[in-house]
Short mmCIF file of C-alpha atoms in Angstrom, two decimals:
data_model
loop_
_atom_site.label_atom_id
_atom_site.label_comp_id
_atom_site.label_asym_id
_atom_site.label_seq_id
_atom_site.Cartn_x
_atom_site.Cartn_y
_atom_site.Cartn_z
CA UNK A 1382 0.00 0.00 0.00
CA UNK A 1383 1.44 3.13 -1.03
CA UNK A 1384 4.66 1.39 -1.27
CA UNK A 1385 4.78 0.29 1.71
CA UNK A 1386 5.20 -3.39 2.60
CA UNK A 1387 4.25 -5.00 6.06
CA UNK A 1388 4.57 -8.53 7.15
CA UNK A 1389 3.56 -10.46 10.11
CA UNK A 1390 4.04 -13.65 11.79
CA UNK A 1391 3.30 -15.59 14.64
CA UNK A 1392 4.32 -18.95 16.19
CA UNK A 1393 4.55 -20.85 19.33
CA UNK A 1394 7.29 -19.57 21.12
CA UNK A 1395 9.68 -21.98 22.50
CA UNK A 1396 10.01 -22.38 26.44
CA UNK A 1397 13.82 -22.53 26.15
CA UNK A 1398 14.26 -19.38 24.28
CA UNK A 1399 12.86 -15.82 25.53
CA UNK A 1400 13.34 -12.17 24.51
CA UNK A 1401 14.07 -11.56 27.64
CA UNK A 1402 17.86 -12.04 27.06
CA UNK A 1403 20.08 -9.28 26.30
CA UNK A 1404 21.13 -10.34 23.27
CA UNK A 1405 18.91 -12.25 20.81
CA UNK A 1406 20.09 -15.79 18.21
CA UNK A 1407 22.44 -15.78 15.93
CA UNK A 1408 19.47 -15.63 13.51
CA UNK A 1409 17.91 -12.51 14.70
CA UNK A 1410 21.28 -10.92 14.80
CA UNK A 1411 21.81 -11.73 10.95
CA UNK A 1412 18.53 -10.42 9.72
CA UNK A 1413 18.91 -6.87 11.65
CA UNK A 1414 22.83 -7.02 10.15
CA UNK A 1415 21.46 -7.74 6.59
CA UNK A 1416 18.31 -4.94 7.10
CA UNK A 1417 20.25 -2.45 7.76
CA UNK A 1418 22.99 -3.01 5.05
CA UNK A 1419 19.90 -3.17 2.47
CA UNK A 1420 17.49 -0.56 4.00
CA UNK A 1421 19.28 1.32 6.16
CA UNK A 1422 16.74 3.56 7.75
CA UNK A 1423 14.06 2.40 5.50
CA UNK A 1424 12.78 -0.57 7.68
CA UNK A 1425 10.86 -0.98 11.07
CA UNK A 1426 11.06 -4.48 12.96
CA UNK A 1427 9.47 -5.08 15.98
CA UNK A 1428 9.61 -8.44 18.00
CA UNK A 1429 7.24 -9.50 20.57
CA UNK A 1430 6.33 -12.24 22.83
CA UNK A 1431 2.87 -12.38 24.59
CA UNK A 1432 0.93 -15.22 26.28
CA UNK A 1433 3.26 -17.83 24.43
CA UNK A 1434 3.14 -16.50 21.17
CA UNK A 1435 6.27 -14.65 18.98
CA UNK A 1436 5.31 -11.90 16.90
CA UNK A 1437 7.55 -10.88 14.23
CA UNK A 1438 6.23 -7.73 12.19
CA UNK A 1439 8.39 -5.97 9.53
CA UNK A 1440 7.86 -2.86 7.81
CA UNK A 1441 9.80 -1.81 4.65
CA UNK A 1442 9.13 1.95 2.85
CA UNK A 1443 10.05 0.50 -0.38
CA UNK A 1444 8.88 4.22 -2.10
CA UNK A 1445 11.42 6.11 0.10
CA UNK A 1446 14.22 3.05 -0.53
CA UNK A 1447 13.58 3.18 -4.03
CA UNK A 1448 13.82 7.09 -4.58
CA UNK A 1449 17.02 7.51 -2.40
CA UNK A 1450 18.98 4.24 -4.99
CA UNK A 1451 17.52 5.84 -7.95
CA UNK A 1452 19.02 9.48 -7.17
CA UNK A 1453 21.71 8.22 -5.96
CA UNK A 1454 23.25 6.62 -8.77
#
């Protein structure tokens, strides 16, 4: 929508792992590393755990992104 994309999704979270810990996986690490070197400020993540369940919701601004590589060339 308005080039903007969003994604969601939600799972079961695991009793051994929380996001409670000061730092997160390996995993998580890796995809904030690799969203920043594509997007820089042009994404919004947000993690969240609640009654059980991990929420993992990711907003790109794919219209700003785009304008800034085009110009920029």
């Amino acid at each position: 929508e308005n080039g903007v994309f969003k994604m969601k999704t939600s799972n079961k979270a695991s009793q051994k792992n929380t996001l409670n810990k000061e730092k997160s996986g390996f995993g998580s690490q890796s995809l904030e590393q690799r969203l920043k070197m594509i997007y820089k400020n042009h994404y919004n993540l947000e993690r969240s755990l609640k009654n059980g369940i991990f929420t993992a919701e990711l907003t790109l601004n794919l219209k700003d992104f785009s304008d800034k590589v085009r110009y920029s060339r």
